[in-house]
Coordinates of N, CA, C and O in Angstrom, one line a residue:
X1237 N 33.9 -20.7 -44.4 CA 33.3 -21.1 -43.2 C 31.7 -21.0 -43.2 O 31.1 -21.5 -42.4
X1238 N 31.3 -20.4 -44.2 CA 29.5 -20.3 -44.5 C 29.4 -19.3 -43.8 O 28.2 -19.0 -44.2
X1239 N 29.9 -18.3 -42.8 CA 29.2 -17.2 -42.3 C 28.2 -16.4 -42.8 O 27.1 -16.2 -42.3
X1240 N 29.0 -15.7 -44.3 CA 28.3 -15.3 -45.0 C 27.3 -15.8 -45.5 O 26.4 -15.4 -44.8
X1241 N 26.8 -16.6 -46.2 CA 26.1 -17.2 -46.4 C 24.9 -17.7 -45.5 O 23.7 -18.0 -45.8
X1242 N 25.4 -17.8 -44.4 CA 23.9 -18.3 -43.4 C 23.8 -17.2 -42.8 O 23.0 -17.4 -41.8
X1243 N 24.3 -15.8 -42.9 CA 23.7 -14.5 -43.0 C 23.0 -14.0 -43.5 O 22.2 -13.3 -42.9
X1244 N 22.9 -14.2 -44.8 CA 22.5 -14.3 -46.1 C 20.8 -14.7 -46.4 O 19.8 -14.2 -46.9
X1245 N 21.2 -16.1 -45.7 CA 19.8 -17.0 -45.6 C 18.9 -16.6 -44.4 O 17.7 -16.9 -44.2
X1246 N 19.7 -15.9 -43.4 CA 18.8 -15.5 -42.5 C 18.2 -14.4 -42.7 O 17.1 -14.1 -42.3
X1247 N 19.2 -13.7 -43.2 CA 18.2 -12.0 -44.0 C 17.4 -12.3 -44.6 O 16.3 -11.8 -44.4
X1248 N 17.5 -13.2 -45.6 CA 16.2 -13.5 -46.9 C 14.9 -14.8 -46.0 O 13.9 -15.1 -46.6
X1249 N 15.2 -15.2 -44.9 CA 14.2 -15.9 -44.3 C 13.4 -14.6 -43.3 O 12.1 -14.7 -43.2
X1250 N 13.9 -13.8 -42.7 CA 13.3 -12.7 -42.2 C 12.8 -11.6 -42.9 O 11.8 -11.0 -42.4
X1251 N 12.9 -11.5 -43.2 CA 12.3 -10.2 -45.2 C 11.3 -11.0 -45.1 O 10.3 -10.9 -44.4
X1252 N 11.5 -12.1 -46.0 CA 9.9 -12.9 -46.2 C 9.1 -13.2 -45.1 O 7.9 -12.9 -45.1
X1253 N 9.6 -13.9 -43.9 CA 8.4 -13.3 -42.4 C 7.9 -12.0 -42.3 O 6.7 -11.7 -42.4
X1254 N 8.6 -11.4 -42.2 CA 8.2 -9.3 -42.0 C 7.3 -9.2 -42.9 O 6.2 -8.8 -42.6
X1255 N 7.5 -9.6 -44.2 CA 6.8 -9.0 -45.6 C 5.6 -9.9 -45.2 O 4.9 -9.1 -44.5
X1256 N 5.1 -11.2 -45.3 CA 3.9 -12.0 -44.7 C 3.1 -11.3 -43.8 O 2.0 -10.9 -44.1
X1257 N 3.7 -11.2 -42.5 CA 3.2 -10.1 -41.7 C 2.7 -8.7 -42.1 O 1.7 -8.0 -41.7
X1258 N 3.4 -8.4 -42.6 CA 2.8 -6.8 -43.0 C 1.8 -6.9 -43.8 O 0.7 -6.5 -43.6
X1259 N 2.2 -7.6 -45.0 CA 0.7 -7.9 -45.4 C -0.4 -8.9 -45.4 O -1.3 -8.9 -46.1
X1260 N -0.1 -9.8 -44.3 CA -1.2 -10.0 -43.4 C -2.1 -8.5 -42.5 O -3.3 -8.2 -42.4
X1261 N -1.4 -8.1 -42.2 CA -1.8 -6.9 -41.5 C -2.5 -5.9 -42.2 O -3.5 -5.4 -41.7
X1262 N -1.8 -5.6 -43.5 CA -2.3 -4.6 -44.0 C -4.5 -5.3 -44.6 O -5.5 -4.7 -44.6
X1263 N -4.2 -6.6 -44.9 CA -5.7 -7.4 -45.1 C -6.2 -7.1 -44.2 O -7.3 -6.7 -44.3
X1264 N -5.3 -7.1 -42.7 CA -6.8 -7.1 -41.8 C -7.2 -6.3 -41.4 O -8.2 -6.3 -40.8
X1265 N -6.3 -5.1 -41.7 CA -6.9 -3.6 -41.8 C -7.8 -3.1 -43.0 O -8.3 -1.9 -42.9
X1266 N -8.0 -3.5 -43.6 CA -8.6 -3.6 -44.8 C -10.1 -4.5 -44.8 O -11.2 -4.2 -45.3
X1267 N -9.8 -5.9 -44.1 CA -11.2 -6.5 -44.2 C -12.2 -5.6 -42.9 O -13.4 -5.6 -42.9
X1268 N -11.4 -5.0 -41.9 CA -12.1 -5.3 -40.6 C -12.6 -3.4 -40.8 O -13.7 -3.0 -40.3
X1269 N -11.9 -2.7 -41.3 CA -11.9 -1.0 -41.3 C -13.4 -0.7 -40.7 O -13.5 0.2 -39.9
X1270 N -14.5 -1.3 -41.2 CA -16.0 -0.5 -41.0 C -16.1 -1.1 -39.4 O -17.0 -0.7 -38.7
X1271 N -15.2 -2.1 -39.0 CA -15.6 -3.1 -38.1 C -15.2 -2.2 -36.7 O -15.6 -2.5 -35.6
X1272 N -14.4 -1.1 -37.0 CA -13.9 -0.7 -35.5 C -12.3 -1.0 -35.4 O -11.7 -2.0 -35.8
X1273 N -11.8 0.3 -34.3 CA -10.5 -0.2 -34.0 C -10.4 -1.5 -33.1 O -9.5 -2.3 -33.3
X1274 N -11.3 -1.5 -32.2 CA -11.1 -3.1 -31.3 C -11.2 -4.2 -31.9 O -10.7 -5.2 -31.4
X1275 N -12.0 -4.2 -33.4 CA -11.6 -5.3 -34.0 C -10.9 -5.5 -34.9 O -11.0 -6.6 -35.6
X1276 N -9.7 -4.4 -35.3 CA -8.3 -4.4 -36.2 C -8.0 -4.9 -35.2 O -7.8 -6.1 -35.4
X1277 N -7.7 -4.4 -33.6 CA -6.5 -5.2 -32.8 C -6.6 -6.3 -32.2 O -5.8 -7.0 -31.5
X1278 N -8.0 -6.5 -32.6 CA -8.1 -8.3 -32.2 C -7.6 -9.3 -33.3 O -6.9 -10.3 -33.1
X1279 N -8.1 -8.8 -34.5 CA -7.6 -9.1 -35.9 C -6.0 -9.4 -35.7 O -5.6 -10.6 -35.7
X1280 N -5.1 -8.3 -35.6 CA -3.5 -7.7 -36.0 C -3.2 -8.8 -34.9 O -2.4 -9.6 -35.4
X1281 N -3.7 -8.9 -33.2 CA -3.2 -9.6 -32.7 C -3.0 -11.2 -32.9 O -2.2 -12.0 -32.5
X1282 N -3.9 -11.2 -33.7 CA -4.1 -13.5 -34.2 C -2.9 -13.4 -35.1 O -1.9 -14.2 -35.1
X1283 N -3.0 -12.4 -35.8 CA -1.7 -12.6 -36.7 C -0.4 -12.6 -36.1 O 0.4 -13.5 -36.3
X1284 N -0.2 -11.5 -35.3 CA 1.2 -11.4 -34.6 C 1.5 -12.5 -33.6 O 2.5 -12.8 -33.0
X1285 N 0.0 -13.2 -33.5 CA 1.1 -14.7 -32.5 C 0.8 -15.6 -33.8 O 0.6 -16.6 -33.2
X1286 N 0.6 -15.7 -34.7 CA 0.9 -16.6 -35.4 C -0.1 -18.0 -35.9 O 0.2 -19.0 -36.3
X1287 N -1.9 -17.1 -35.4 CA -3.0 -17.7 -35.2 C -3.5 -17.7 -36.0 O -4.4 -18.5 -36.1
X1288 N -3.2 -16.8 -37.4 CA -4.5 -16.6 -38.3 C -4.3 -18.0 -39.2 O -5.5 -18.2 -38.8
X1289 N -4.0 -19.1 -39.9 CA -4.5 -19.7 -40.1 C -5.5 -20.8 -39.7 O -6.5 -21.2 -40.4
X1290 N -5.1 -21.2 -38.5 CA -5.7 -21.8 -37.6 C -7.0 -21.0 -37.3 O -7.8 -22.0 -37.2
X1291 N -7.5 -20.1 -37.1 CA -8.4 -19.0 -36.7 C -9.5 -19.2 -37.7 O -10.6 -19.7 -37.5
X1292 N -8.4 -18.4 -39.4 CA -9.3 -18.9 -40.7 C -10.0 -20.3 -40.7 O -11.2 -20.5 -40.6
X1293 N -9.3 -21.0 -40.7 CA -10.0 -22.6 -41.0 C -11.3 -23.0 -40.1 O -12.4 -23.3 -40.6
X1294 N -11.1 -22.9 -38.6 CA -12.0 -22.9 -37.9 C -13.4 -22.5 -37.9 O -14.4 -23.1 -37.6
X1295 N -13.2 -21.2 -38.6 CA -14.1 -19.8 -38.8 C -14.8 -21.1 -40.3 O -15.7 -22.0 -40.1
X1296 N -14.2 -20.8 -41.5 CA -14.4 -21.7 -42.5 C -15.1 -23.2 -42.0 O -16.1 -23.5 -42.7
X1297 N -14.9 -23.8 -41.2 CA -15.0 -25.2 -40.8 C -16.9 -24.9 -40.2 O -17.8 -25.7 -40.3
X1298 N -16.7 -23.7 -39.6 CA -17.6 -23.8 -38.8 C -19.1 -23.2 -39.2 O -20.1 -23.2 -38.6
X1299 N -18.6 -22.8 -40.6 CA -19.1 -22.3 -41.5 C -19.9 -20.8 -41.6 O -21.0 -20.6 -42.0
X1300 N -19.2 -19.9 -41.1 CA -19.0 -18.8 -40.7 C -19.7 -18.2 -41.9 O -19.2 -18.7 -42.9
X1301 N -20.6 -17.3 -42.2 CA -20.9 -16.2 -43.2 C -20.1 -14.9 -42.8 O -19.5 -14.7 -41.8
X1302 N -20.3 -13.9 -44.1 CA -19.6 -13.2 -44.1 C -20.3 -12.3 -43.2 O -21.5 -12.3 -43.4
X1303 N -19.9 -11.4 -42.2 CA -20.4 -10.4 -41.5 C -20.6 -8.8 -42.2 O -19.9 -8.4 -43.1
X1304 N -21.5 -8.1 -41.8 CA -21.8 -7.1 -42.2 C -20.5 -6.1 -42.0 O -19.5 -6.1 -41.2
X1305 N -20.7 -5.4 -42.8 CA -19.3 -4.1 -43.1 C -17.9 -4.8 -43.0 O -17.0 -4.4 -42.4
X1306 N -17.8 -6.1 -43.7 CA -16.8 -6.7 -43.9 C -16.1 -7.0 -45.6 O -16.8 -6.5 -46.4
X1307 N -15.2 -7.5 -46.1 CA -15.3 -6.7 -47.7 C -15.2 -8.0 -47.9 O -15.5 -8.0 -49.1
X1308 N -15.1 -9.0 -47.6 CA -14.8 -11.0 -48.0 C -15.4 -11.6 -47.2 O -15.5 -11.0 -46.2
X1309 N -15.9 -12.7 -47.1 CA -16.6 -14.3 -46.5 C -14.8 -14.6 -46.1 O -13.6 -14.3 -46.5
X1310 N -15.7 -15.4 -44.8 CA -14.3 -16.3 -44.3 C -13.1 -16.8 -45.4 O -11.9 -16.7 -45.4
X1311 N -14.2 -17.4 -46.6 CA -13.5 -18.4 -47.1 C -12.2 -17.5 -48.0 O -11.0 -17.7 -48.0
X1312 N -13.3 -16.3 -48.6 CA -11.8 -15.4 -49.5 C -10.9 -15.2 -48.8 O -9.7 -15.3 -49.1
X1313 N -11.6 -14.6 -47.5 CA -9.9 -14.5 -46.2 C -9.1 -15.5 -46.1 O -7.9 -15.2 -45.9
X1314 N -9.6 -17.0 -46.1 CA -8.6 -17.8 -45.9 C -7.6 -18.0 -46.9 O -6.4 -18.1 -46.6
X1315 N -8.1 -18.0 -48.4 CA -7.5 -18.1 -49.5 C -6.5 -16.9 -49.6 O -5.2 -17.0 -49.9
X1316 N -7.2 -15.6 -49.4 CA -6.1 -14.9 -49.7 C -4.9 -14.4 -48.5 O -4.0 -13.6 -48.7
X1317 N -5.3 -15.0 -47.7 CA -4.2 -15.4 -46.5 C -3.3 -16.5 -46.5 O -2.3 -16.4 -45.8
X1318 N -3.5 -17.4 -47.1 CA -2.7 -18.4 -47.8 C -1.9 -18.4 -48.9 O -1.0 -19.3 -49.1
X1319 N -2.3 -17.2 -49.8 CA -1.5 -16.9 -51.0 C -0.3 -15.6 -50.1 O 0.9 -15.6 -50.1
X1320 N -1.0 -14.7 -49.5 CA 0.1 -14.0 -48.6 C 1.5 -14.9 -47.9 O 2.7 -14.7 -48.0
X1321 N 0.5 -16.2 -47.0 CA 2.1 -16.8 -46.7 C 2.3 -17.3 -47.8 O 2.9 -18.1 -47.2
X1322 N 2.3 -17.6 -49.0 CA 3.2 -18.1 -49.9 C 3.8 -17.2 -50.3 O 4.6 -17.4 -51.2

């Protein structure tokens, strides 16, 4: 009947969302640390609705420099947020 199976495929499609997320998370705890807690949870929140690419690019587009006590330029963020969802 495929039960198993599309059990299967939904465990291994949620593992890999969770895993994305966490380590989206764990970056933006990491780029933003000198920046303050208000701006981890502004950070954590773009990610948890599902903003940070969209966010990245804009930032990139708009040609954003890298801010002080920050550890990457937009651009490395976007890239290495792009290899995370992959």
């Amino acid at each position: 009947d495929g039960g198993e199976a599309t059990l299967a495929f939904r465990n291994a499609q949620l593992a890999s969302l969770l895993t994305s997320i966490g380590l989206q998370l764990i970056f933006v705890v990491g780029q933003n640390r000198k920046k303050g807690l208000l701006r981890i949870l502004k950070e954590s929140l773009i990610v948890l609705i599902g903003a940070k690419a969209p966010t990245d690019a804009f930032r990139v587009a708009m040609g954003a420099e890298q801010e002080k006590d920050t550890e990457v330029d937009p651009m490395m963020e976007m890239t290495a947020n792009k290899c995370i969802e992959l």
